JSON list of C-alpha atoms in Angstrom, two decimals:
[
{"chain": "A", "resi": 543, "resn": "UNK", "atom": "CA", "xyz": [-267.82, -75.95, 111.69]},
{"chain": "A", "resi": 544, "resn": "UNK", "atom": "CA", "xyz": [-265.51, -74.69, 108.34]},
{"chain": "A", "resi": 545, "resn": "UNK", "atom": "CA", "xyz": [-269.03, -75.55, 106.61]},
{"chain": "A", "resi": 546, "resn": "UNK", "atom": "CA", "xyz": [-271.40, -72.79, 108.69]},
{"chain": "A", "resi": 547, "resn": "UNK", "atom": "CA", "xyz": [-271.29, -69.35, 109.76]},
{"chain": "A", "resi": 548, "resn": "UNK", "atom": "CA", "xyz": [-270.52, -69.66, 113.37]},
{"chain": "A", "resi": 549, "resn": "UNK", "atom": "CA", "xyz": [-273.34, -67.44, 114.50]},
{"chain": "A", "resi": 550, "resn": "UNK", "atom": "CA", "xyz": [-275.15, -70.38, 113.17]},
{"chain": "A", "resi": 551, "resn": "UNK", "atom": "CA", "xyz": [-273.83, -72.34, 116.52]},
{"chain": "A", "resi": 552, "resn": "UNK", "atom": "CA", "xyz": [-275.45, -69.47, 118.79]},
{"chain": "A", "resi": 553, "resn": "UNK", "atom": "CA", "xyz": [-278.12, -72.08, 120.48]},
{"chain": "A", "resi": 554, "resn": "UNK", "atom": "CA", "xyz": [-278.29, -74.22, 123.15]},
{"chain": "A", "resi": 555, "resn": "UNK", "atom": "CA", "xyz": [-278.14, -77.26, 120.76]},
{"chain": "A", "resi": 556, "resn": "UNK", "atom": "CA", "xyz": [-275.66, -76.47, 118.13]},
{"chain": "A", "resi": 557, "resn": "UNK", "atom": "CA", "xyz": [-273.09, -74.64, 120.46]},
{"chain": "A", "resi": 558, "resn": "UNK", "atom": "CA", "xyz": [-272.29, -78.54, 122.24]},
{"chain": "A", "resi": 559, "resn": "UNK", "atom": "CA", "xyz": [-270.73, -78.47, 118.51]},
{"chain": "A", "resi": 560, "resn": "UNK", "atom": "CA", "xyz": [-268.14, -75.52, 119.57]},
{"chain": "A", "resi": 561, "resn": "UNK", "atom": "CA", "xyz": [-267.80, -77.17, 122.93]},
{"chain": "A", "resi": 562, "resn": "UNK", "atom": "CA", "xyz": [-266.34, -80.63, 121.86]},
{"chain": "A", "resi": 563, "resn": "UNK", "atom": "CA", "xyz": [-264.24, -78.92, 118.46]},
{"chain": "A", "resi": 564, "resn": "UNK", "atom": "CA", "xyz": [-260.85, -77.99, 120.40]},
{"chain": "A", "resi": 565, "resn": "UNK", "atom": "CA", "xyz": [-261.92, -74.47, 118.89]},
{"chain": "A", "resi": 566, "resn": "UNK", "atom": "CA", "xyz": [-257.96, -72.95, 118.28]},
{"chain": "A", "resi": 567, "resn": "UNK", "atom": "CA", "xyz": [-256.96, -70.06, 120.44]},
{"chain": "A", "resi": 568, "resn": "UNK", "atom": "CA", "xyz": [-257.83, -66.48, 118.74]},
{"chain": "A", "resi": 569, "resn": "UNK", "atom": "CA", "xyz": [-259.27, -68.57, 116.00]},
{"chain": "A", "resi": 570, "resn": "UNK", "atom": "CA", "xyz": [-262.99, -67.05, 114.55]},
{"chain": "A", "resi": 571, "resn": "UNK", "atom": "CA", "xyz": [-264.78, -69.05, 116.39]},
{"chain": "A", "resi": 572, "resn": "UNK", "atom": "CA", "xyz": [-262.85, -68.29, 119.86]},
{"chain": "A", "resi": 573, "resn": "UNK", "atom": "CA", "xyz": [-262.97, -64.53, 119.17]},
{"chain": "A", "resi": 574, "resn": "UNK", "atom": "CA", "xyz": [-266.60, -64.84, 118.54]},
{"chain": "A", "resi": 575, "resn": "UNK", "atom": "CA", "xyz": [-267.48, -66.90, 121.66]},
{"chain": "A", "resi": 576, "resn": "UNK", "atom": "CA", "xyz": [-265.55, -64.49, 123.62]},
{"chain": "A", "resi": 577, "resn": "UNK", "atom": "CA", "xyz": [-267.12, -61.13, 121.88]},
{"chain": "A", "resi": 578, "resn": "UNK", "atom": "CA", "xyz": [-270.60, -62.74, 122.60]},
{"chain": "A", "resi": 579, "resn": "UNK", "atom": "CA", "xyz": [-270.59, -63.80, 126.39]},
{"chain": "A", "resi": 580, "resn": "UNK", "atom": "CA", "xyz": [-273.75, -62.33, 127.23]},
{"chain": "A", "resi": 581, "resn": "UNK", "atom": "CA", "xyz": [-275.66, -63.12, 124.10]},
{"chain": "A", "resi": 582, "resn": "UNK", "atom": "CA", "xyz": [-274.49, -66.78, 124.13]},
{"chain": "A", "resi": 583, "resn": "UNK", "atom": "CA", "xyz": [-275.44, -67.41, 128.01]},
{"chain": "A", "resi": 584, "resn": "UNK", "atom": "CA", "xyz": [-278.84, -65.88, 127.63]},
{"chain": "A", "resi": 585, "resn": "UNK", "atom": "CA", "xyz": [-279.87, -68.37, 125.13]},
{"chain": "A", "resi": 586, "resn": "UNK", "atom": "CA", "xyz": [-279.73, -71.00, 127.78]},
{"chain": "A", "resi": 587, "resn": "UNK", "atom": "CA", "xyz": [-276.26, -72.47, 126.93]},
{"chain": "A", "resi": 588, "resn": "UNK", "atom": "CA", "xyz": [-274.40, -74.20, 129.70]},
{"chain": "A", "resi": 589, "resn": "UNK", "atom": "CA", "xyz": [-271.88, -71.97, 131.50]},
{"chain": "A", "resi": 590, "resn": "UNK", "atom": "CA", "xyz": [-269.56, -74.94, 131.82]},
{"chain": "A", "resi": 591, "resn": "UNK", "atom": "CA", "xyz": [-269.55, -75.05, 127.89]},
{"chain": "A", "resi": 592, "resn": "UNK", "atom": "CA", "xyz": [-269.12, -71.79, 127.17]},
{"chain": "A", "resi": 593, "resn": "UNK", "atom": "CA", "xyz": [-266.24, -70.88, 129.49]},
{"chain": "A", "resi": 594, "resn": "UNK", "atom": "CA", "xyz": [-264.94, -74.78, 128.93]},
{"chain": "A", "resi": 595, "resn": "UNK", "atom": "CA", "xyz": [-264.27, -73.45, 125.61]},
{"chain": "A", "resi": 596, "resn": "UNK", "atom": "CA", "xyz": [-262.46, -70.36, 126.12]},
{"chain": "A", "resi": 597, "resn": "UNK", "atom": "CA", "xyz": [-260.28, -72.01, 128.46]},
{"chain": "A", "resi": 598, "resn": "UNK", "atom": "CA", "xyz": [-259.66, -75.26, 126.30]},
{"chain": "A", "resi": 599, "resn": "UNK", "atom": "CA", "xyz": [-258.39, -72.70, 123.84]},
{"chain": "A", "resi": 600, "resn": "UNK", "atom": "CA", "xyz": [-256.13, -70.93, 126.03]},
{"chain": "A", "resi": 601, "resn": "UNK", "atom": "CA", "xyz": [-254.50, -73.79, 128.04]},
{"chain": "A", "resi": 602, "resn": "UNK", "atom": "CA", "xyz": [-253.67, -75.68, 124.30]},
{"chain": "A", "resi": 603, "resn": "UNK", "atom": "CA", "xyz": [-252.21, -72.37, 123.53]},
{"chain": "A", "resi": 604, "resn": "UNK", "atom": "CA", "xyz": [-250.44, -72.06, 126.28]},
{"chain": "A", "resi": 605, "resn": "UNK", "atom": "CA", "xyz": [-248.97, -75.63, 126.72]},
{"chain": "A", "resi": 606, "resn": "UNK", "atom": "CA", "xyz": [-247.38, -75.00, 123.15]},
{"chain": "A", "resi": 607, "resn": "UNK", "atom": "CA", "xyz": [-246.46, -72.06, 124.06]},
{"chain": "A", "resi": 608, "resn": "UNK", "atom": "CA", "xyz": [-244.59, -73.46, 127.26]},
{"chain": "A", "resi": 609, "resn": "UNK", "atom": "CA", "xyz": [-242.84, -75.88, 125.16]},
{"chain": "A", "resi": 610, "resn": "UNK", "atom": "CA", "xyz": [-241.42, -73.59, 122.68]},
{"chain": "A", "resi": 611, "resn": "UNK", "atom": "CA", "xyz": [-240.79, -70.11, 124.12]},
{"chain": "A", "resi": 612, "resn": "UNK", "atom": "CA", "xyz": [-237.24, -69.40, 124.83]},
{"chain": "A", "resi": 613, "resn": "UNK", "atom": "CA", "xyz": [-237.19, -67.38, 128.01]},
{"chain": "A", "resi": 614, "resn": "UNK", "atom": "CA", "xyz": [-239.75, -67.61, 131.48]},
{"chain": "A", "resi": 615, "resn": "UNK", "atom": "CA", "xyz": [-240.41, -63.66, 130.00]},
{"chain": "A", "resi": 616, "resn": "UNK", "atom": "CA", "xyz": [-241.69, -64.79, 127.14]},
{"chain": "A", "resi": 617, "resn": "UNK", "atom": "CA", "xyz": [-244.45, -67.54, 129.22]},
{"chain": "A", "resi": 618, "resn": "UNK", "atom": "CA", "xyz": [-245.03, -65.09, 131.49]},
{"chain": "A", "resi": 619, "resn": "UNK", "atom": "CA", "xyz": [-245.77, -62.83, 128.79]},
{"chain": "A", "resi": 620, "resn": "UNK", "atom": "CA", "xyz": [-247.83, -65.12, 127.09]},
{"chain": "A", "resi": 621, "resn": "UNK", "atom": "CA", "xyz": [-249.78, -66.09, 130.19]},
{"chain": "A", "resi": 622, "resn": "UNK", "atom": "CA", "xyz": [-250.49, -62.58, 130.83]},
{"chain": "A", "resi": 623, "resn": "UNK", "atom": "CA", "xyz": [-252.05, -61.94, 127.20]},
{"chain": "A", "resi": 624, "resn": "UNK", "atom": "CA", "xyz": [-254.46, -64.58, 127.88]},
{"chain": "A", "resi": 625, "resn": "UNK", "atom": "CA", "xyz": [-255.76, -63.53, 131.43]},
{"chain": "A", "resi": 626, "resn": "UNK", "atom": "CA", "xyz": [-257.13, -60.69, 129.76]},
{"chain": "A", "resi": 627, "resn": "UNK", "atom": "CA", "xyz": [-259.66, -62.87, 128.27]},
{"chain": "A", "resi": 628, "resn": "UNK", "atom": "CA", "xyz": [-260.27, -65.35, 130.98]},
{"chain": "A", "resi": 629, "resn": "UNK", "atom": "CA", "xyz": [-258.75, -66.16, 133.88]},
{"chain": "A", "resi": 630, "resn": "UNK", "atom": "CA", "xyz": [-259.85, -69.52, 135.93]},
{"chain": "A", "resi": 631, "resn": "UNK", "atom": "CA", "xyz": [-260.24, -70.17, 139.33]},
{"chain": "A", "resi": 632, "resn": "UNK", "atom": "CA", "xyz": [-257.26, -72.56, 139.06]},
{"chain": "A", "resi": 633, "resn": "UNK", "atom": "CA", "xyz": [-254.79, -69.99, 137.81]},
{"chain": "A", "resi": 634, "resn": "UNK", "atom": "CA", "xyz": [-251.95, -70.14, 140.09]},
{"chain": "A", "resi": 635, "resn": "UNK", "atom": "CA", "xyz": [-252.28, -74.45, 139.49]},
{"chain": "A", "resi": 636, "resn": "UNK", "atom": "CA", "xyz": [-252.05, -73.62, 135.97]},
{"chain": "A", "resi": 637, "resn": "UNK", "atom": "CA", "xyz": [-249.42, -71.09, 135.74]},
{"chain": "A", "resi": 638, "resn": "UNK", "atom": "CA", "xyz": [-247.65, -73.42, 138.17]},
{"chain": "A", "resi": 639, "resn": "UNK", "atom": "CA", "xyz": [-247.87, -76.51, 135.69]},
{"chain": "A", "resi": 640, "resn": "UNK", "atom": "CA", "xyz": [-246.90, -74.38, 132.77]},
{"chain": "A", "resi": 641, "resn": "UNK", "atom": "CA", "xyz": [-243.89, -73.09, 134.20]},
{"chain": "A", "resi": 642, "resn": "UNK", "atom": "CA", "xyz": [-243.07, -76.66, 134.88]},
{"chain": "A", "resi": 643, "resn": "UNK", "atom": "CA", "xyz": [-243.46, -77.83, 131.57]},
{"chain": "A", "resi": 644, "resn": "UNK", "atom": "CA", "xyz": [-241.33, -74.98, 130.28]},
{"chain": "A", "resi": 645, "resn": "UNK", "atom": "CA", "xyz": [-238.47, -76.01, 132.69]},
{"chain": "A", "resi": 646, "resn": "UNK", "atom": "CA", "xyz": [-238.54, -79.80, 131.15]},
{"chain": "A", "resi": 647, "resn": "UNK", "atom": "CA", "xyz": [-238.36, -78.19, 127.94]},
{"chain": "A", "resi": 648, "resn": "UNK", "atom": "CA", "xyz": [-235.68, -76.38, 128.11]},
{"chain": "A", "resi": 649, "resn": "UNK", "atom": "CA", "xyz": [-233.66, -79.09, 130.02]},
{"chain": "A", "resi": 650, "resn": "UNK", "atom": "CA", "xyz": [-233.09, -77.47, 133.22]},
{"chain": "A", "resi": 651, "resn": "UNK", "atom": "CA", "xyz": [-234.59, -80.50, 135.20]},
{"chain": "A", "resi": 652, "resn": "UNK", "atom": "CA", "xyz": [-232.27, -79.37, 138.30]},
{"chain": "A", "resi": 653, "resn": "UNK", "atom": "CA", "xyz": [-234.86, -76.25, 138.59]},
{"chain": "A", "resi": 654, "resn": "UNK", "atom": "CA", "xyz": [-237.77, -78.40, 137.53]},
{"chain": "A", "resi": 655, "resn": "UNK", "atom": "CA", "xyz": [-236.95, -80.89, 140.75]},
{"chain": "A", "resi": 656, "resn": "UNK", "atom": "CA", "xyz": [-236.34, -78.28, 143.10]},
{"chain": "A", "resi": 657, "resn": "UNK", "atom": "CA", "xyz": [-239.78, -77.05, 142.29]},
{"chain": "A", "resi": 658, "resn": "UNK", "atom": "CA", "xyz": [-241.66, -79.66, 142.29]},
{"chain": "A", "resi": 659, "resn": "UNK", "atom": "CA", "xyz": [-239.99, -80.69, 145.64]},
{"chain": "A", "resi": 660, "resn": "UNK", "atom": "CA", "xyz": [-240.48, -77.07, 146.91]},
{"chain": "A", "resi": 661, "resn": "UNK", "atom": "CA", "xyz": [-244.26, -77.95, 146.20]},
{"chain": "A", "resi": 662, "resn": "UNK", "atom": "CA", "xyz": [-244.39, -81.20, 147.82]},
{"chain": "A", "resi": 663, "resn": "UNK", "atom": "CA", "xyz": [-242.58, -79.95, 151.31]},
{"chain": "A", "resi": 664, "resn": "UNK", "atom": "CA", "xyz": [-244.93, -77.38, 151.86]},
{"chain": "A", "resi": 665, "resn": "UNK", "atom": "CA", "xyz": [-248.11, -80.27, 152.17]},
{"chain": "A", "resi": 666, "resn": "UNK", "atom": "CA", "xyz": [-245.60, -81.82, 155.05]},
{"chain": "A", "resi": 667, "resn": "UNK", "atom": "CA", "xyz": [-247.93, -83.40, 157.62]},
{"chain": "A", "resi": 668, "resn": "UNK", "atom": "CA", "xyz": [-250.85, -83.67, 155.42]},
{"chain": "A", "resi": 669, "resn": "UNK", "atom": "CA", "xyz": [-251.87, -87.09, 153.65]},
{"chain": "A", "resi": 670, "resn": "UNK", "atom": "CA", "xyz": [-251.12, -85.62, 150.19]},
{"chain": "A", "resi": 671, "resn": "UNK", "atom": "CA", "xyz": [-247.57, -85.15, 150.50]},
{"chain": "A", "resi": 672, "resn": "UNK", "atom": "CA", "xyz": [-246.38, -88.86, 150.40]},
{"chain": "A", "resi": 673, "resn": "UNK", "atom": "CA", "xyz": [-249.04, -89.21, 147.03]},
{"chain": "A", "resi": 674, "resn": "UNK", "atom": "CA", "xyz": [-246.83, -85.92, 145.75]},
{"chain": "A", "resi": 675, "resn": "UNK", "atom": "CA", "xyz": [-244.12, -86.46, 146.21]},
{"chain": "A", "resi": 676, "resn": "UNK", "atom": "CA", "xyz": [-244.51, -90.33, 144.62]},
{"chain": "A", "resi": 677, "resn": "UNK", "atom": "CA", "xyz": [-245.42, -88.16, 141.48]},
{"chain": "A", "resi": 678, "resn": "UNK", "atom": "CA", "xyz": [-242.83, -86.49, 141.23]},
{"chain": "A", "resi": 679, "resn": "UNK", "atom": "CA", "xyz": [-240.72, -89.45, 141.10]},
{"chain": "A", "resi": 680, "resn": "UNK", "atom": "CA", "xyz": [-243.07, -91.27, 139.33]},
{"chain": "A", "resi": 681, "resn": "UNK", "atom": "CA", "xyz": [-242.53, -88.53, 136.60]},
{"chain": "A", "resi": 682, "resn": "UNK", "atom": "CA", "xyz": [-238.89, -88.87, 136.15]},
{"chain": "A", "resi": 683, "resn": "UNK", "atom": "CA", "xyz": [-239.66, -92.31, 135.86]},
{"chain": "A", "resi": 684, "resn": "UNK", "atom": "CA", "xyz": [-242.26, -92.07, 132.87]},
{"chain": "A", "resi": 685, "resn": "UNK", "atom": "CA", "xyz": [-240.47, -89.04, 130.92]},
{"chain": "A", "resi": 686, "resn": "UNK", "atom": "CA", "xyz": [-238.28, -89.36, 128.05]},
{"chain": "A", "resi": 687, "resn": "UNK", "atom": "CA", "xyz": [-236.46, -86.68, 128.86]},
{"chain": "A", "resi": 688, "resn": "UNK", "atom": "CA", "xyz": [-235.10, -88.39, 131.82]},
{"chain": "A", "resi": 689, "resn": "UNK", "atom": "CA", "xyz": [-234.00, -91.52, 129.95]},
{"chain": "A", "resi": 690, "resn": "UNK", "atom": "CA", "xyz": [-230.68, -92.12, 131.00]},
{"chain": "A", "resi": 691, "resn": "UNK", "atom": "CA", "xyz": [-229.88, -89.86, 133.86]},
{"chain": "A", "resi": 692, "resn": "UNK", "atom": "CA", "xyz": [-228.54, -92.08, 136.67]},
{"chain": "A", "resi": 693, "resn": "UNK", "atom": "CA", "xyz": [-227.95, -88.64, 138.83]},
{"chain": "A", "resi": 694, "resn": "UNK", "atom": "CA", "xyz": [-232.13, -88.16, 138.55]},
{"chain": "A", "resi": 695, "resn": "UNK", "atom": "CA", "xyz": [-232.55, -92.04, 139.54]},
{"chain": "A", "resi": 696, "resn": "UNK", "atom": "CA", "xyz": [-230.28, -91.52, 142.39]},
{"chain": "A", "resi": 697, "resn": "UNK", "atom": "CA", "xyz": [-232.48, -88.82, 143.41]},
{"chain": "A", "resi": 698, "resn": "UNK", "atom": "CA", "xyz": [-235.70, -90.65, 142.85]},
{"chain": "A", "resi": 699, "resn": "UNK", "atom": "CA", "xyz": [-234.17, -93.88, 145.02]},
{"chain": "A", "resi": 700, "resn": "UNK", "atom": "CA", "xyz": [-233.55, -91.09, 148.15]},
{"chain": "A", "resi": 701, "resn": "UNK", "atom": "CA", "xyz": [-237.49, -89.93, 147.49]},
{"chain": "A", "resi": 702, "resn": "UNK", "atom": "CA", "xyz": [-238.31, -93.56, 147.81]},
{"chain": "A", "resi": 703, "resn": "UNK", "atom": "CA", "xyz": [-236.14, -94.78, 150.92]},
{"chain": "A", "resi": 704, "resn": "UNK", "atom": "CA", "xyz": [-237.63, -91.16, 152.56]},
{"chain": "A", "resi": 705, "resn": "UNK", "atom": "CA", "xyz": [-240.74, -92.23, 151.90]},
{"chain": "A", "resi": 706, "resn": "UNK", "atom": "CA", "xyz": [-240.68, -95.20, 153.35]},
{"chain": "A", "resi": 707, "resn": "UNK", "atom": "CA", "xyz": [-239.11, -94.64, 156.31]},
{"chain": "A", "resi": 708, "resn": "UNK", "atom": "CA", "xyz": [-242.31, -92.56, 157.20]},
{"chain": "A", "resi": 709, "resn": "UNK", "atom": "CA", "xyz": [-244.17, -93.66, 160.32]},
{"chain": "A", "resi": 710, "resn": "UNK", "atom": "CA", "xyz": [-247.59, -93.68, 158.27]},
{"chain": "A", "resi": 711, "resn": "UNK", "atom": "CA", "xyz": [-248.93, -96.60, 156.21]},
{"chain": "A", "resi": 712, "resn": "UNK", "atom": "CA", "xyz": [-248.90, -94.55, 153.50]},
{"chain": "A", "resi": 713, "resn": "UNK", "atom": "CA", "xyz": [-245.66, -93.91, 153.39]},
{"chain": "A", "resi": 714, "resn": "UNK", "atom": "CA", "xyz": [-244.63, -97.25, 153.46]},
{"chain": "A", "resi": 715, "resn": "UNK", "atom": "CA", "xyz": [-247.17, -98.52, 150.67]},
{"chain": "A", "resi": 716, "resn": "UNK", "atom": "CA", "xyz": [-245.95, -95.13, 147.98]},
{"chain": "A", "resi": 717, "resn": "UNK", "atom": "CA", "xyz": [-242.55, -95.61, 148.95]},
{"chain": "A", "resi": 718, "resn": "UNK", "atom": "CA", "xyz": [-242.64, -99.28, 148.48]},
{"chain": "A", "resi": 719, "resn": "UNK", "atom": "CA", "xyz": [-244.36, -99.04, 144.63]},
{"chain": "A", "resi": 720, "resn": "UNK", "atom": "CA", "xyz": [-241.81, -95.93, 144.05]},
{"chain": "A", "resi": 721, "resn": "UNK", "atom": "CA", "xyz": [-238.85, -97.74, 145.29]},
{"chain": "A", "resi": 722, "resn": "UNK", "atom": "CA", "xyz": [-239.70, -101.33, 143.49]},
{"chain": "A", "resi": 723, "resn": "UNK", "atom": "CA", "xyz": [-240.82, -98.75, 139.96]},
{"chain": "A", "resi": 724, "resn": "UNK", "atom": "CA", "xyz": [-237.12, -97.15, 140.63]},
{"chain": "A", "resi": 725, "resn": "UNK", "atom": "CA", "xyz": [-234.82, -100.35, 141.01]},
{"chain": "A", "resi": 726, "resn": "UNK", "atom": "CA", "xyz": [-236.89, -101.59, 138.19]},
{"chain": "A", "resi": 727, "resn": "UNK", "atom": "CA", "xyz": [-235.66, -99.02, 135.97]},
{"chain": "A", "resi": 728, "resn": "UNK", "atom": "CA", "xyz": [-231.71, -99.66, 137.44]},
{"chain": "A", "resi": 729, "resn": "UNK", "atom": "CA", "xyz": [-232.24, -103.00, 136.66]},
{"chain": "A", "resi": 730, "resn": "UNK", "atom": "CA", "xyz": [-232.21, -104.55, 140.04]},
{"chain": "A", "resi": 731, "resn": "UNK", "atom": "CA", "xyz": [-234.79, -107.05, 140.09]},
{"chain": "A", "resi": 732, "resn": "UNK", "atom": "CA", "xyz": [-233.92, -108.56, 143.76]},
{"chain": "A", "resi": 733, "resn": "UNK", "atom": "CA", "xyz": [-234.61, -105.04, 145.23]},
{"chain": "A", "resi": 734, "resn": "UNK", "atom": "CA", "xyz": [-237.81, -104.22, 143.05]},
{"chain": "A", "resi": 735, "resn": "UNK", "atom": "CA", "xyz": [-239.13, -107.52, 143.85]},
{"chain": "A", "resi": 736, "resn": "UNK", "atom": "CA", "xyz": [-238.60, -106.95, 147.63]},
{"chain": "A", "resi": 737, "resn": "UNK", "atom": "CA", "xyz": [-240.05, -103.27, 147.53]},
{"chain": "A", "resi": 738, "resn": "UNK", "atom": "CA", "xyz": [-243.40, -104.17, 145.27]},
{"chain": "A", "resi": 739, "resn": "UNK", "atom": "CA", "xyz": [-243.53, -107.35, 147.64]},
{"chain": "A", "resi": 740, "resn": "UNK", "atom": "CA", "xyz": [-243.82, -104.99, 150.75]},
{"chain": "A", "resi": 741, "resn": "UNK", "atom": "CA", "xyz": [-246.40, -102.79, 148.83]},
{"chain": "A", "resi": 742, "resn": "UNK", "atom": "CA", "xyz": [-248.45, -105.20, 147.62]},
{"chain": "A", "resi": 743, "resn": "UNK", "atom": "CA", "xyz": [-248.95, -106.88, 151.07]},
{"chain": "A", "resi": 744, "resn": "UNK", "atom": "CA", "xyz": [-249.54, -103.42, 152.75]},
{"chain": "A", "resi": 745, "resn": "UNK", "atom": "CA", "xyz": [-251.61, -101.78, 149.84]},
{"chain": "A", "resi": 746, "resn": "UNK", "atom": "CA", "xyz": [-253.41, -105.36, 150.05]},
{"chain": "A", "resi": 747, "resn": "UNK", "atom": "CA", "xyz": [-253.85, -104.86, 154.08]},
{"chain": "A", "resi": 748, "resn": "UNK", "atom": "CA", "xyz": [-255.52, -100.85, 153.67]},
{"chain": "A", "resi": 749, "resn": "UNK", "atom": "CA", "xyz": [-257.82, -102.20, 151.08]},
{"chain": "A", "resi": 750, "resn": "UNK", "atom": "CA", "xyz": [-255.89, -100.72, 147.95]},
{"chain": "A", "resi": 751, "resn": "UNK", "atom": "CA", "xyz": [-256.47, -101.83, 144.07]},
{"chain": "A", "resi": 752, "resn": "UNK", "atom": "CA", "xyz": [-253.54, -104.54, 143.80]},
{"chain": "A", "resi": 753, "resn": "UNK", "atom": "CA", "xyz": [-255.74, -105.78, 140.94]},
{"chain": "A", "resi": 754, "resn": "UNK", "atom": "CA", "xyz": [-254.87, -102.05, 138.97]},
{"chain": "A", "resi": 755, "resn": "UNK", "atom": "CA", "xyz": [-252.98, -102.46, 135.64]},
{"chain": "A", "resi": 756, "resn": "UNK", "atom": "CA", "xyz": [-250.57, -99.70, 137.02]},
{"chain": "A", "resi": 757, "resn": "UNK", "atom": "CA", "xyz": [-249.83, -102.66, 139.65]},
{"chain": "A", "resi": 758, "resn": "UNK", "atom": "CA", "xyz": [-249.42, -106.00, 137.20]},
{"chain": "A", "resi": 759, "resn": "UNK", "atom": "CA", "xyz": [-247.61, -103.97, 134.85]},
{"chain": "A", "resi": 760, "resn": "UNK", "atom": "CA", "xyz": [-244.83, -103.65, 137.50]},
{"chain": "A", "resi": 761, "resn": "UNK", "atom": "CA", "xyz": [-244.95, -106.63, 138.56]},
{"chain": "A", "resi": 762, "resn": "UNK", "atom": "CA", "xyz": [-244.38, -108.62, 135.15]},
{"chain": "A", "resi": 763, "resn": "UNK", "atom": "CA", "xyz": [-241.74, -106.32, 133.87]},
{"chain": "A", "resi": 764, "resn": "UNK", "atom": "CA", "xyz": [-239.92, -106.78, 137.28]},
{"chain": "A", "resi": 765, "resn": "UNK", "atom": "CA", "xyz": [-240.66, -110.63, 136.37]},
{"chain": "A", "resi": 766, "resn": "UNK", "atom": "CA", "xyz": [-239.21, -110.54, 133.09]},
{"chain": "A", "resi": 767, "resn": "UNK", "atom": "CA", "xyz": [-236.13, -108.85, 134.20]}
]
């Protein structure tokens, strides 16, 4: 792209170039795909591209932005800035993830839990909440930023136990691959091998992927412990 003039990318052919370049937010070529909606769409290129890369832009902003800015204000701020120039259909998703990531940033994983938590009780009832809710803990699990907090594994253990205890298949099956992924991490092989023993027999039973490498890997680090 440094090599053209960008109107050069104004066709249907050469603007898949803009489309798969991470174009940089307010760069030239971002303020002259924004400037140049109508033009751009009326030359046949794909809507999908055109607004895929307006809103690549933003959301790569933004993420940095989340993990840098020093107050919510500032995000919020930020977030606000950006809308002017696109908003997506997803926005309250994105804003929501966002304001996530800027909680983990700045440490204040207390906030960041009850959130997510907050999230997860309000799809109560519905299939979805035992697969959120696994996430969640599954998170704490898989982030650095985590490493080392017994109080957070503690927490993730009670997500796991409630989990289970649910009357639903599902609940058992999440529970049982959050709970074995949890002792794991304490170290307790004789309860992760009992919990991924219980979800691999009823994950087996509903038809689920025991053959997935998110499964094996479990299961030989639990091995090797």
């Amino acid at each position: 792209m440094s090599k053209l003039p960008v109107k050069k990318f104004a066709n249907k052919d050469m603007f898949k170039v803009i489309a798969n370049s991470n174009v940089d937010y307010n760069s030239e070529a971002y303020q002259y795909v924004l400037k140049n909606k109508e033009t751009l769409l009326s030359k046949e290129i794909d809507s999908t591209q055109y607004f895929g890369v307006i809103s690549g832009a933003i959301r790569n902003y933004l993420e940095n932005k989340a993990e840098t800015v020093e107050t919510l204000d500032e995000l919020k701020a930020e977030i606000e800035k950006c809308k002017k120039d696109y908003a997506s259909p997803y926005q309250e998703v994105i804003e929501q993830r966002l304001t996530y990531t800027y909680y983990l940033s700045q440490k204040d994983f207390d906030t960041w839990f009850n959130l997510k938590l907050e999230e997860a009780n309000k799809q109560k009832g519905e299939q979805s909440y035992v697969y959120t809710v696994h996430d969640i803990g599954d998170e704490v699990l898989r982030n650095p930023k985590f490493e080392g907090s017994k109080a957070f594994i503690d927490r993730v253990l009670k997500l796991g136990h409630e989990l289970y205890e649910l009357e639903d298949n599902s609940g058992i099956i999440m529970g049982g691959f959050l709970l074995a992924k949890t002792y794991l991490r304490a170290k307790n092989k004789e309860e992760a091998l009992k919990y991924f023993n219980i979800f691999f027999e009823e994950n087996k039973k509903s038809g689920g992927n025991n053959d997935h490498p998110s499964v094996s890997s479990v299961l030989n680090a639990i091995e090797i412990l």
